[in-house]
Amino acid sequence: MNQAATRPNQPDAAARLGLWVLLAVITVLFLQFIQAYAVRSVSPDWLRPPEPALLRWNTLALLLASISLHWAVMRPRDKTALWLGSLFGCAFLAGQLVAWQQLHALGFLVAGNPANSFFYLLTGMHGLHVLGGLVALGVLLARARCGADVALGARLCARYWHFLLLVWLLLYGVLFLIPPATLQAICGSG
């Protein structure tokens, strides 16, 4: 039996492992901030900012980016899905910036209230991770344009974007849907 045929491709395995380590680190980072959010959310000066309606459209854009990248994995020779994923990812980021401007215009400033600070911190950190995903997609599109095989890169990008969607849904729930007392009970900080 040929050992090369049974042994997994080393660079592919290393890339997949690297992505899982990255996702684990990001998960721990966000969970720590959510824990801090839960502890702080019962303070008397805590006042949640209103939910900008645009965030629902932004969620849809992120969902469509994730679906597009899943489509890119299913059809690796078709680069349209990669372009669509990038487009929806950019739409999500632009929408987040507009939502920030809307809250700022309503007087919900970064330093105005601890809840405001957490909102900008959590959504800003998530936005930076989306920006990193867009950079990776840009590199992937450049490689595809040069004729390189981007199947592995598309799989890794899709996995990363699915993860970003899950993180965003968690953040959305923490910021607007879950009552602070319930969040504290979930986090064990009550």
mmCIF file of C-alpha atoms in Angstrom:
data_model
loop_
_atom_site.group_PDB
_atom_site.id
_atom_site.type_symbol
_atom_site.label_atom_id
_atom_site.label_comp_id
_atom_site.label_asym_id
_atom_site.label_seq_id
_atom_site.Cartn_x
_atom_site.Cartn_y
_atom_site.Cartn_z
ATOM 1 C CA MET A 1 0.000 0.000 0.000
ATOM 2 C CA ASN A 2 1.315 3.413 -0.906
ATOM 3 C CA GLN A 3 1.948 5.388 2.316
ATOM 4 C CA ALA A 4 1.679 8.719 0.509
ATOM 5 C CA ALA A 5 -1.880 7.843 -0.504
ATOM 6 C CA THR A 6 -2.947 7.085 3.086
ATOM 7 C CA ARG A 7 -1.104 9.972 4.766
ATOM 8 C CA PRO A 8 -2.987 13.266 4.930
ATOM 9 C CA ASN A 9 -1.509 16.175 3.050
ATOM 10 C CA GLN A 10 0.749 17.877 5.634
ATOM 11 C CA PRO A 11 0.228 21.517 4.539
ATOM 12 C CA ASP A 12 -3.548 20.998 4.390
ATOM 13 C CA ALA A 13 -3.591 19.426 7.843
ATOM 14 C CA ALA A 14 -1.420 22.238 9.230
ATOM 15 C CA ALA A 15 -3.702 24.884 7.715
ATOM 16 C CA ARG A 16 -6.818 23.239 9.128
ATOM 17 C CA LEU A 17 -5.200 22.909 12.556
ATOM 18 C CA GLY A 18 -4.085 26.543 12.422
ATOM 19 C CA LEU A 19 -7.624 27.658 11.675
ATOM 20 C CA TRP A 20 -9.042 25.594 14.567
ATOM 21 C CA VAL A 21 -6.491 27.106 16.952
ATOM 22 C CA LEU A 22 -7.391 30.589 15.717
ATOM 23 C CA LEU A 23 -11.102 29.909 16.183
ATOM 24 C CA ALA A 24 -10.471 28.585 19.700
ATOM 25 C CA VAL A 25 -8.534 31.719 20.647
ATOM 26 C CA ILE A 26 -11.221 34.010 19.219
ATOM 27 C CA THR A 27 -13.920 32.019 21.028
ATOM 28 C CA VAL A 28 -12.166 32.415 24.366
ATOM 29 C CA LEU A 29 -11.682 36.130 23.722
ATOM 30 C CA PHE A 30 -15.363 36.747 23.016
ATOM 31 C CA LEU A 31 -16.512 34.536 25.900
ATOM 32 C CA GLN A 32 -14.334 36.517 28.305
ATOM 33 C CA PHE A 33 -15.839 39.798 27.119
ATOM 34 C CA ILE A 34 -19.360 38.371 27.360
ATOM 35 C CA GLN A 35 -18.594 37.273 30.914
ATOM 36 C CA ALA A 36 -17.442 40.808 31.753
ATOM 37 C CA TYR A 37 -20.581 42.175 30.039
ATOM 38 C CA ALA A 38 -22.778 39.917 32.191
ATOM 39 C CA VAL A 39 -21.080 40.993 35.414
ATOM 40 C CA ARG A 40 -21.283 44.690 34.553
ATOM 41 C CA SER A 41 -24.848 44.582 33.206
ATOM 42 C CA VAL A 42 -26.507 44.635 36.650
ATOM 43 C CA SER A 43 -24.966 47.954 37.660
ATOM 44 C CA PRO A 44 -27.413 50.798 38.333
ATOM 45 C CA ASP A 45 -25.806 52.954 35.621
ATOM 46 C CA TRP A 46 -26.375 50.269 32.954
ATOM 47 C CA LEU A 47 -28.645 51.406 30.108
ATOM 48 C CA ARG A 48 -28.768 49.283 26.974
ATOM 49 C CA PRO A 49 -28.664 51.273 23.751
ATOM 50 C CA PRO A 50 -31.652 50.813 21.439
ATOM 51 C CA GLU A 51 -31.308 48.206 18.726
ATOM 52 C CA PRO A 52 -30.667 49.867 15.377
ATOM 53 C CA ALA A 53 -33.031 48.220 12.876
ATOM 54 C CA LEU A 54 -30.159 48.138 10.416
ATOM 55 C CA LEU A 55 -28.487 45.391 12.462
ATOM 56 C CA ARG A 56 -31.083 42.916 11.200
ATOM 57 C CA TRP A 57 -30.130 43.722 7.600
ATOM 58 C CA ASN A 58 -26.479 43.435 8.558
ATOM 59 C CA THR A 59 -27.197 40.002 10.004
ATOM 60 C CA LEU A 60 -28.792 39.032 6.699
ATOM 61 C CA ALA A 61 -25.692 40.275 4.818
ATOM 62 C CA LEU A 62 -23.438 38.157 7.034
ATOM 63 C CA LEU A 63 -25.708 35.144 6.543
ATOM 64 C CA LEU A 64 -25.565 35.632 2.757
ATOM 65 C CA ALA A 65 -21.758 35.905 2.907
ATOM 66 C CA SER A 66 -21.625 32.613 4.777
ATOM 67 C CA ILE A 67 -23.990 30.948 2.282
ATOM 68 C CA SER A 68 -21.967 32.308 -0.651
ATOM 69 C CA LEU A 69 -18.766 30.844 0.743
ATOM 70 C CA HIS A 70 -20.446 27.527 1.334
ATOM 71 C CA TRP A 71 -21.457 27.674 -2.331
ATOM 72 C CA ALA A 72 -17.799 28.406 -3.210
ATOM 73 C CA VAL A 73 -16.779 25.196 -1.459
ATOM 74 C CA MET A 74 -19.418 23.207 -3.304
ATOM 75 C CA ARG A 75 -18.382 24.652 -6.695
ATOM 76 C CA PRO A 76 -14.622 25.340 -6.406
ATOM 77 C CA ARG A 77 -14.145 26.299 -10.065
ATOM 78 C CA ASP A 78 -16.809 29.018 -9.927
ATOM 79 C CA LYS A 79 -15.290 32.178 -8.436
ATOM 80 C CA THR A 80 -18.604 34.041 -8.450
ATOM 81 C CA ALA A 81 -19.396 32.729 -4.982
ATOM 82 C CA LEU A 82 -16.105 34.085 -3.618
ATOM 83 C CA TRP A 83 -16.915 37.499 -5.062
ATOM 84 C CA LEU A 84 -20.417 37.382 -3.605
ATOM 85 C CA GLY A 85 -19.039 36.402 -0.201
ATOM 86 C CA SER A 86 -16.695 39.385 -0.327
ATOM 87 C CA LEU A 87 -19.489 41.703 -1.417
ATOM 88 C CA PHE A 88 -21.831 40.625 1.382
ATOM 89 C CA GLY A 89 -18.974 40.812 3.890
ATOM 90 C CA CYS A 90 -18.252 44.400 2.815
ATOM 91 C CA ALA A 91 -21.983 45.183 3.053
ATOM 92 C CA PHE A 92 -22.013 43.849 6.621
ATOM 93 C CA LEU A 93 -19.067 46.032 7.632
ATOM 94 C CA ALA A 94 -20.490 49.137 5.957
ATOM 95 C CA GLY A 95 -23.834 48.494 7.648
ATOM 96 C CA GLN A 96 -22.148 48.180 11.031
ATOM 97 C CA LEU A 97 -20.485 51.545 10.556
ATOM 98 C CA VAL A 98 -23.830 53.122 9.640
ATOM 99 C CA ALA A 99 -25.426 51.547 12.736
ATOM 100 C CA TRP A 100 -22.650 53.072 14.848
ATOM 101 C CA GLN A 101 -23.346 56.473 13.276
ATOM 102 C CA GLN A 102 -27.074 56.105 13.978
ATOM 103 C CA LEU A 103 -26.449 55.357 17.646
ATOM 104 C CA HIS A 104 -23.927 58.171 17.877
ATOM 105 C CA ALA A 105 -26.460 60.596 16.363
ATOM 106 C CA LEU A 106 -29.015 59.505 18.981
ATOM 107 C CA GLY A 107 -26.544 60.398 21.738
ATOM 108 C CA PHE A 108 -25.364 56.901 22.612
ATOM 109 C CA LEU A 109 -21.674 57.738 22.745
ATOM 110 C CA VAL A 110 -18.848 55.337 23.535
ATOM 111 C CA ALA A 111 -18.141 56.890 26.940
ATOM 112 C CA GLY A 112 -21.750 57.805 27.722
ATOM 113 C CA ASN A 113 -22.674 54.571 29.483
ATOM 114 C CA PRO A 114 -20.980 51.218 30.214
ATOM 115 C CA ALA A 115 -23.535 49.439 28.010
ATOM 116 C CA ASN A 116 -22.632 51.749 25.124
ATOM 117 C CA SER A 117 -18.941 51.024 25.640
ATOM 118 C CA PHE A 118 -19.555 47.277 25.564
ATOM 119 C CA PHE A 119 -21.709 47.620 22.439
ATOM 120 C CA TYR A 120 -18.966 49.446 20.549
ATOM 121 C CA LEU A 121 -16.250 47.148 21.923
ATOM 122 C CA LEU A 122 -17.994 43.882 21.040
ATOM 123 C CA THR A 123 -19.247 44.970 17.623
ATOM 124 C CA GLY A 124 -15.899 46.619 16.867
ATOM 125 C CA MET A 125 -13.948 43.468 17.733
ATOM 126 C CA HIS A 126 -16.293 41.402 15.608
ATOM 127 C CA GLY A 127 -15.931 43.902 12.775
ATOM 128 C CA LEU A 128 -12.137 43.592 12.947
ATOM 129 C CA HIS A 129 -12.451 39.833 12.601
ATOM 130 C CA VAL A 130 -14.756 40.308 9.607
ATOM 131 C CA LEU A 131 -12.162 42.664 8.128
ATOM 132 C CA GLY A 132 -9.522 39.955 8.597
ATOM 133 C CA GLY A 133 -11.804 37.525 6.789
ATOM 134 C CA LEU A 134 -12.157 39.994 3.936
ATOM 135 C CA VAL A 135 -8.378 40.269 3.659
ATOM 136 C CA ALA A 136 -8.135 36.468 3.467
ATOM 137 C CA LEU A 137 -10.841 36.459 0.800
ATOM 138 C CA GLY A 138 -8.953 39.129 -1.144
ATOM 139 C CA VAL A 139 -5.797 37.015 -1.087
ATOM 140 C CA LEU A 140 -7.814 33.991 -2.178
ATOM 141 C CA LEU A 141 -9.374 35.909 -5.071
ATOM 142 C CA ALA A 142 -5.932 37.168 -6.160
ATOM 143 C CA ARG A 143 -4.594 33.597 -6.125
ATOM 144 C CA ALA A 144 -7.618 32.384 -8.082
ATOM 145 C CA ARG A 145 -7.035 35.086 -10.659
ATOM 146 C CA CYS A 146 -3.482 33.748 -11.146
ATOM 147 C CA GLY A 147 -4.899 30.291 -11.781
ATOM 148 C CA ALA A 148 -3.907 28.730 -8.457
ATOM 149 C CA ASP A 149 -5.972 25.993 -6.842
ATOM 150 C CA VAL A 150 -7.983 27.704 -4.114
ATOM 151 C CA ALA A 151 -10.125 24.787 -2.983
ATOM 152 C CA LEU A 152 -8.461 24.478 0.434
ATOM 153 C CA GLY A 153 -8.488 28.245 0.931
ATOM 154 C CA ALA A 154 -12.181 28.392 0.058
ATOM 155 C CA ARG A 155 -12.942 25.653 2.598
ATOM 156 C CA LEU A 156 -10.976 27.447 5.312
ATOM 157 C CA CYS A 157 -12.557 30.811 4.500
ATOM 158 C CA ALA A 158 -16.035 29.279 4.527
ATOM 159 C CA ARG A 159 -15.390 27.699 7.916
ATOM 160 C CA TYR A 160 -14.122 31.024 9.262
ATOM 161 C CA TRP A 161 -17.170 32.930 7.934
ATOM 162 C CA HIS A 162 -19.574 30.358 9.372
ATOM 163 C CA PHE A 163 -17.815 30.903 12.697
ATOM 164 C CA LEU A 164 -18.128 34.694 12.355
ATOM 165 C CA LEU A 165 -21.849 34.299 11.716
ATOM 166 C CA LEU A 166 -22.251 32.208 14.879
ATOM 167 C CA VAL A 167 -20.276 34.742 16.915
ATOM 168 C CA TRP A 168 -22.414 37.558 15.546
ATOM 169 C CA LEU A 169 -25.655 35.744 16.416
ATOM 170 C CA LEU A 170 -24.345 35.194 19.942
ATOM 171 C CA LEU A 171 -23.372 38.861 20.279
ATOM 172 C CA TYR A 172 -26.714 40.002 18.893
ATOM 173 C CA GLY A 173 -28.505 37.891 21.487
ATOM 174 C CA VAL A 174 -26.297 39.161 24.308
ATOM 175 C CA LEU A 175 -26.614 42.813 23.295
ATOM 176 C CA PHE A 176 -30.349 42.968 22.572
ATOM 177 C CA LEU A 177 -32.322 39.808 23.278
ATOM 178 C CA ILE A 178 -31.190 38.176 26.510
ATOM 179 C CA PRO A 179 -32.205 39.989 29.725
ATOM 180 C CA PRO A 180 -29.193 40.814 31.971
ATOM 181 C CA ALA A 181 -30.416 38.571 34.816
ATOM 182 C CA THR A 182 -30.738 35.623 32.444
ATOM 183 C CA LEU A 183 -27.318 36.344 30.989
ATOM 184 C CA GLN A 184 -25.824 36.384 34.464
ATOM 185 C CA ALA A 185 -27.476 33.057 35.272
ATOM 186 C CA ILE A 186 -26.094 31.566 32.039
ATOM 187 C CA CYS A 187 -22.598 32.901 32.729
ATOM 188 C CA GLY A 188 -22.744 31.834 36.372
ATOM 189 C CA SER A 189 -21.888 35.319 37.565
ATOM 190 C CA GLY A 190 -25.128 36.139 39.376
#
